[in-house]
mmCIF file of C-alpha atoms in Angstrom:
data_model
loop_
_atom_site.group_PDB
_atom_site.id
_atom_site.type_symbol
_atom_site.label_atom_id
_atom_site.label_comp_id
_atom_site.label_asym_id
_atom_site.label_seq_id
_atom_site.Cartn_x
_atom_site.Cartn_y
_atom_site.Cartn_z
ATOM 1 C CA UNK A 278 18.064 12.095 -24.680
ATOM 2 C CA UNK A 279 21.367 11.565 -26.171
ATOM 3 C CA UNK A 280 22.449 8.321 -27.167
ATOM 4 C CA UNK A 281 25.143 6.691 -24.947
ATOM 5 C CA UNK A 282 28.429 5.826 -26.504
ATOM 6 C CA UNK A 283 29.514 2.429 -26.112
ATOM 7 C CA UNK A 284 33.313 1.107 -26.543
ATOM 8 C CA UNK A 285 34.592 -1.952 -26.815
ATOM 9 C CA UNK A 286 37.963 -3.239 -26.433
ATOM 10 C CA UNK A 287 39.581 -6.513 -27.208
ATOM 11 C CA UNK A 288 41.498 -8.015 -24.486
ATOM 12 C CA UNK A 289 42.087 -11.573 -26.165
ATOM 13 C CA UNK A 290 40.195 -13.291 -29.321
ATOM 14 C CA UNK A 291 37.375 -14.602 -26.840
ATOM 15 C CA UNK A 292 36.670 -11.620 -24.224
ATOM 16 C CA UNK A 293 35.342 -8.359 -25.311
ATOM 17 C CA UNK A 294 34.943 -5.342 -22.137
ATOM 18 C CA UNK A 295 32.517 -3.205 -23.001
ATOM 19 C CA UNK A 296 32.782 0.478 -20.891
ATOM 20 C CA UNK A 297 29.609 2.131 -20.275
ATOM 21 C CA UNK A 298 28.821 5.692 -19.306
ATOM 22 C CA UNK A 299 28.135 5.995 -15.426
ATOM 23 C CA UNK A 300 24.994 5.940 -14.882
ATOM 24 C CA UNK A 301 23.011 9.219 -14.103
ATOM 25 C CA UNK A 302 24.032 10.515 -10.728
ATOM 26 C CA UNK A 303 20.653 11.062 -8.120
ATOM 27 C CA UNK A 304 22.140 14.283 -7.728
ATOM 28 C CA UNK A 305 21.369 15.154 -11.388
ATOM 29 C CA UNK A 306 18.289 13.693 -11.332
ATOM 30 C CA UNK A 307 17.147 15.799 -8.497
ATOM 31 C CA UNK A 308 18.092 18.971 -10.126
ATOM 32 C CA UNK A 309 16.572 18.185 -13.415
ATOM 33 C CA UNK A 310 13.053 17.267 -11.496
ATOM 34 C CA UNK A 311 13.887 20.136 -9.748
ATOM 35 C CA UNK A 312 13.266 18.212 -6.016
ATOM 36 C CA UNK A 313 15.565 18.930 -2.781
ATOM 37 C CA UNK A 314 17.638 16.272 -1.498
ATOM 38 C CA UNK A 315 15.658 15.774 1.687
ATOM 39 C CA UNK A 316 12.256 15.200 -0.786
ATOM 40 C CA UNK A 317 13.997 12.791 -3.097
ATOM 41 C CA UNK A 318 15.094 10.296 -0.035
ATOM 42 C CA UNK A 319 12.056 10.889 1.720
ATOM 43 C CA UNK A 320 9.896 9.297 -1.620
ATOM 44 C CA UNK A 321 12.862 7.112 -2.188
ATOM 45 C CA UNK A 322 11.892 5.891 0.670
ATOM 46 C CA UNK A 323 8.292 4.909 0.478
ATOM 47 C CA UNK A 324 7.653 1.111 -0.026
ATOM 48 C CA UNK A 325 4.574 -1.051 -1.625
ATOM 49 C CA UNK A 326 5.007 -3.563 0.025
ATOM 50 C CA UNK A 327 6.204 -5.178 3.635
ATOM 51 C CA UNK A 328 5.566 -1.718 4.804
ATOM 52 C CA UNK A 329 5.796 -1.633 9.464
ATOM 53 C CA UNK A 330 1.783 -1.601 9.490
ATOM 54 C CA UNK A 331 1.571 -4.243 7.165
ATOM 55 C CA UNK A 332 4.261 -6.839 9.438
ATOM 56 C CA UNK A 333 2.372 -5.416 12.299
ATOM 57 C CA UNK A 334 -1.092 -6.743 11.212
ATOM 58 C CA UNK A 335 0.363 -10.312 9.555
ATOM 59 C CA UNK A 336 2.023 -10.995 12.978
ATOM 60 C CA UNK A 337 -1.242 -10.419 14.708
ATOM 61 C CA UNK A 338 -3.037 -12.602 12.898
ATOM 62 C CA UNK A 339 -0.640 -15.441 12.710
ATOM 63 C CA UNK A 340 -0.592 -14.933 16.915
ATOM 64 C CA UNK A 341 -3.997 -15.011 16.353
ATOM 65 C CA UNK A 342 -3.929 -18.443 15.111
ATOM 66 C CA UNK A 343 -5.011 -17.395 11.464
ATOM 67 C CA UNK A 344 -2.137 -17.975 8.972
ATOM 68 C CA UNK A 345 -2.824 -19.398 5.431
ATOM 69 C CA UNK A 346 -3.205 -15.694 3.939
ATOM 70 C CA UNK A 347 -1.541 -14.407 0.803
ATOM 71 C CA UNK A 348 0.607 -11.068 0.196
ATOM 72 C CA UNK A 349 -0.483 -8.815 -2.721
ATOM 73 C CA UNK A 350 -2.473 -11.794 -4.067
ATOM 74 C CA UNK A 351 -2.954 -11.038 -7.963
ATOM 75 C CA UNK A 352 -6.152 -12.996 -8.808
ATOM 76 C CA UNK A 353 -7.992 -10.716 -5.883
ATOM 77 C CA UNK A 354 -9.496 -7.203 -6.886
ATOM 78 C CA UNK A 355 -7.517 -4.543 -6.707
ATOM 79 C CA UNK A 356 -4.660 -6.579 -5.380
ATOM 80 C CA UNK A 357 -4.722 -6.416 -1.096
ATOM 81 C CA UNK A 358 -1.958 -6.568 0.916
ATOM 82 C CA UNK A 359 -3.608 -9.833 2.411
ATOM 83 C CA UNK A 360 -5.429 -11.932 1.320
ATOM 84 C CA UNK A 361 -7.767 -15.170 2.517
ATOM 85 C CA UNK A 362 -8.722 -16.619 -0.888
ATOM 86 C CA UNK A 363 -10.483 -19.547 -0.085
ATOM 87 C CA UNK A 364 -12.472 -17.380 2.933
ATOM 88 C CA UNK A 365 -12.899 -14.415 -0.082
ATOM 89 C CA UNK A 366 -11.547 -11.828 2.769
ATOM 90 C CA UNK A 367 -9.516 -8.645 1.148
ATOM 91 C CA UNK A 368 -7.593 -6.476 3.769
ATOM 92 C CA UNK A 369 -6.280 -3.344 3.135
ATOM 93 C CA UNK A 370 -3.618 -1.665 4.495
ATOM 94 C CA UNK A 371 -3.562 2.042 3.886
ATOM 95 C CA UNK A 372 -1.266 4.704 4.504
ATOM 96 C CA UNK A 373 -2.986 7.836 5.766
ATOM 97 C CA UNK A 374 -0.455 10.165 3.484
ATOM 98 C CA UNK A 375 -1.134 8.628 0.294
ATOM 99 C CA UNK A 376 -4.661 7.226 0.618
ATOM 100 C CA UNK A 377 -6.190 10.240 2.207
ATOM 101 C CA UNK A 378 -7.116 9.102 5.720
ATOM 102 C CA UNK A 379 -10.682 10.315 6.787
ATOM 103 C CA UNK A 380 -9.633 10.725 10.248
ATOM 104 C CA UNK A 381 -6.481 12.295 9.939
ATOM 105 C CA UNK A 382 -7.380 15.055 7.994
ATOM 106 C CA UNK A 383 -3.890 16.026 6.107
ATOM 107 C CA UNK A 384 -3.135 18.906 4.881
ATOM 108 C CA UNK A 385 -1.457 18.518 0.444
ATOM 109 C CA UNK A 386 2.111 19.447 0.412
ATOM 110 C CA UNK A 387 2.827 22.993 -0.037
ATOM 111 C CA UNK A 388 4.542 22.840 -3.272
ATOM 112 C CA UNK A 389 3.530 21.180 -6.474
ATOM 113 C CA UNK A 390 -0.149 21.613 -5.319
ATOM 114 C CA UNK A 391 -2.098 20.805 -8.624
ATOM 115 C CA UNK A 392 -0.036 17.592 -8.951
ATOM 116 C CA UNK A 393 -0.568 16.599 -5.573
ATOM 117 C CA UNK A 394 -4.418 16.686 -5.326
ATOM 118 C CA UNK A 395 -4.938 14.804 -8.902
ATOM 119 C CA UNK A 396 -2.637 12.160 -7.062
ATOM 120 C CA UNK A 397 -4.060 11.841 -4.197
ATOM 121 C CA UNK A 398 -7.729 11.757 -6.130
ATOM 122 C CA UNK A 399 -6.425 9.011 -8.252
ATOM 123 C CA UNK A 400 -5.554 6.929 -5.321
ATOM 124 C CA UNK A 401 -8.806 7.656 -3.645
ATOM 125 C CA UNK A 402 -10.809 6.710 -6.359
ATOM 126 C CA UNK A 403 -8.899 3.499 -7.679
ATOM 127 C CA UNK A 404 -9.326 2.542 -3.883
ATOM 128 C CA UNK A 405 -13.361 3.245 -4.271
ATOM 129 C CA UNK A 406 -13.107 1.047 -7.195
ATOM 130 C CA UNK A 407 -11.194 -1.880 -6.050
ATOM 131 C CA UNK A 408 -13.387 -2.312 -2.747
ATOM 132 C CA UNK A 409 -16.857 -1.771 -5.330
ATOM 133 C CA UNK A 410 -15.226 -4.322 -7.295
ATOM 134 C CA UNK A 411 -14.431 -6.806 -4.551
ATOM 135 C CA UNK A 412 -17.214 -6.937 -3.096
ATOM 136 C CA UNK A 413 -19.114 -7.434 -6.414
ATOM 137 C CA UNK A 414 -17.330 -10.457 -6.775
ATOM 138 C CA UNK A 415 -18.387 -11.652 -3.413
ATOM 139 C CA UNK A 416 -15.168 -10.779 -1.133
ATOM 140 C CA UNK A 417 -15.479 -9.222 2.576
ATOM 141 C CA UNK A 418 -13.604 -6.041 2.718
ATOM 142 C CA UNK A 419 -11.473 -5.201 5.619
ATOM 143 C CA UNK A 420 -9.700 -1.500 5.440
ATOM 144 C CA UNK A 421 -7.075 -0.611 7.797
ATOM 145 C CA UNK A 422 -5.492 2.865 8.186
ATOM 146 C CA UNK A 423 -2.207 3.511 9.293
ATOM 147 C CA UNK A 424 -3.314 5.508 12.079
ATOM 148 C CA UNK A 425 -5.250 2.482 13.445
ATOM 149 C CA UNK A 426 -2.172 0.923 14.331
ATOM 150 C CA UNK A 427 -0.689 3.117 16.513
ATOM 151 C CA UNK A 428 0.207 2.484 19.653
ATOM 152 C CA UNK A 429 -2.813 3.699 21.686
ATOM 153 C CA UNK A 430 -4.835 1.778 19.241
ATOM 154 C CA UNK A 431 -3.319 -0.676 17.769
ATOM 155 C CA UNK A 432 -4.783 -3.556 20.418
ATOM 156 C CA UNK A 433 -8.368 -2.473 19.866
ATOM 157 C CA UNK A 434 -7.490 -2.044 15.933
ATOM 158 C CA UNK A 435 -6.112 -5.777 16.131
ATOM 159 C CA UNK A 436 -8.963 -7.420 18.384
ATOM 160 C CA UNK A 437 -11.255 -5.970 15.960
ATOM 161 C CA UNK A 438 -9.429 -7.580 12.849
ATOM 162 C CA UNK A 439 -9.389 -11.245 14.470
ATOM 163 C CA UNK A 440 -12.948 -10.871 15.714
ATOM 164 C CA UNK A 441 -14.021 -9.419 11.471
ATOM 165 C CA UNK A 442 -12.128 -12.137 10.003
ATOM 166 C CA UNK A 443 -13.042 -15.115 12.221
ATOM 167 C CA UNK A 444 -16.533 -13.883 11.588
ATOM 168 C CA UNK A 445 -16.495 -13.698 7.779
ATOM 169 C CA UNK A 446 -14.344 -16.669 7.325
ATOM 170 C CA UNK A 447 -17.466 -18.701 9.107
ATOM 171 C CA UNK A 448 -20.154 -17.132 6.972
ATOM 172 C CA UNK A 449 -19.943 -18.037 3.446
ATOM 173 C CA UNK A 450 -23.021 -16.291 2.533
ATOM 174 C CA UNK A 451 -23.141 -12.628 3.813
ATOM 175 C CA UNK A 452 -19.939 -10.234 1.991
ATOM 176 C CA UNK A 453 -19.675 -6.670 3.122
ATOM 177 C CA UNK A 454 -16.991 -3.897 4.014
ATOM 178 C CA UNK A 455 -15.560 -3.874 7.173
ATOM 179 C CA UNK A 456 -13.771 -0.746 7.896
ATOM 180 C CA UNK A 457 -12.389 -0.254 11.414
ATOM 181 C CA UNK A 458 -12.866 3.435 12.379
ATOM 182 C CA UNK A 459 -10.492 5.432 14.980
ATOM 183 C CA UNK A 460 -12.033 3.592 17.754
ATOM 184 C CA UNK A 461 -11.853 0.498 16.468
ATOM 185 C CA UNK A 462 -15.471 -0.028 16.184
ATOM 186 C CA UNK A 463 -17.551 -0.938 12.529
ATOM 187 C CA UNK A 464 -17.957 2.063 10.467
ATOM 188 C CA UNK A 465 -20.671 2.160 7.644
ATOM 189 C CA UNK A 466 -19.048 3.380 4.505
#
């Protein structure tokens, strides 16, 4: 990359302006990744954090009467979205694009195929890890997919998420992974 030239000119003995290039244009950056418009503000797009599901499940459960939790709480495994430290209860929040929902079944995008699947492995696998990892250290496991918290099944979802975390915030003794299938029911995993 070619070093940008900088210029500076006096305007009295104390101030000094310094002009800049322009920054890189997104248009040039899209043609030199070689992505369409439409892609780039589609993945501009995606958020970590204070995604719709996420709001959606930390307004049920402060409705619910069980506040206290913390967002993408560092000193947890694998970092969840929420997080009960002194109950030791992880949830995650996944996105059925990017995590690889079991239930939904997506198909990789069409272009860019190779890149794609090693992503999508990655994320599948650090996810494996984290949860192993959590519950090693002795923290309940909830995962929630996207999907989950649709319309038609977002109350079930929901009830079910109250009901798992009332239930492992009273037992200090027994950890496991809670993961809510399609029908809102447990799922072994």
């Amino acid at each position: 990359m070619a070093k940008a030239q900088v210029t500076a000119t006096t305007i009295a003995k104390s101030q000094v302006v310094l002009a800049l290039p322009a920054p890189t244009p997104p248009v040039a950056l899209i043609e030199q990744h070689r992505v369409s418009a439409a892609t780039h503000k589609a993945m501009v797009g995606n958020k970590c954090k204070n995604t719709k599901p996420e709001l959606l499940v930390r307004r049920a459960l402060r409705e619910a009467g069980l506040p206290g939790y913390r967002l993408q709480w560092k000193k947890a495994p694998g970092r969840p979205d929420i997080a009960y430290p002194g109950r030791h209860i992880a949830i995650y929040i996944d996105g059925c694009f990017w995590h690889r929902c079991p239930y939904c079944n997506l198909p990789l995008p069409k272009s860019n195929t190779a890149y794609w699947r090693a992503k999508f492995e990655r994320n599948v696998e650090r996810d494996r890890r984290d949860t192993a990892l959590a519950l090693e250290q002795g923290w309940t496991v909830i995962r929630i997919w996207e999907c989950e918290l649709k319309k038609d099944k977002r109350e079930a979802t929901i009830a079910k998420l109250v009901e798992q975390v009332r239930k492992a915030g009273a037992s200090t003794t027994t950890y496991a992974q809670v993961d809510l299938d399609e029908q809102g029911e447990d799922a072994d995993v």
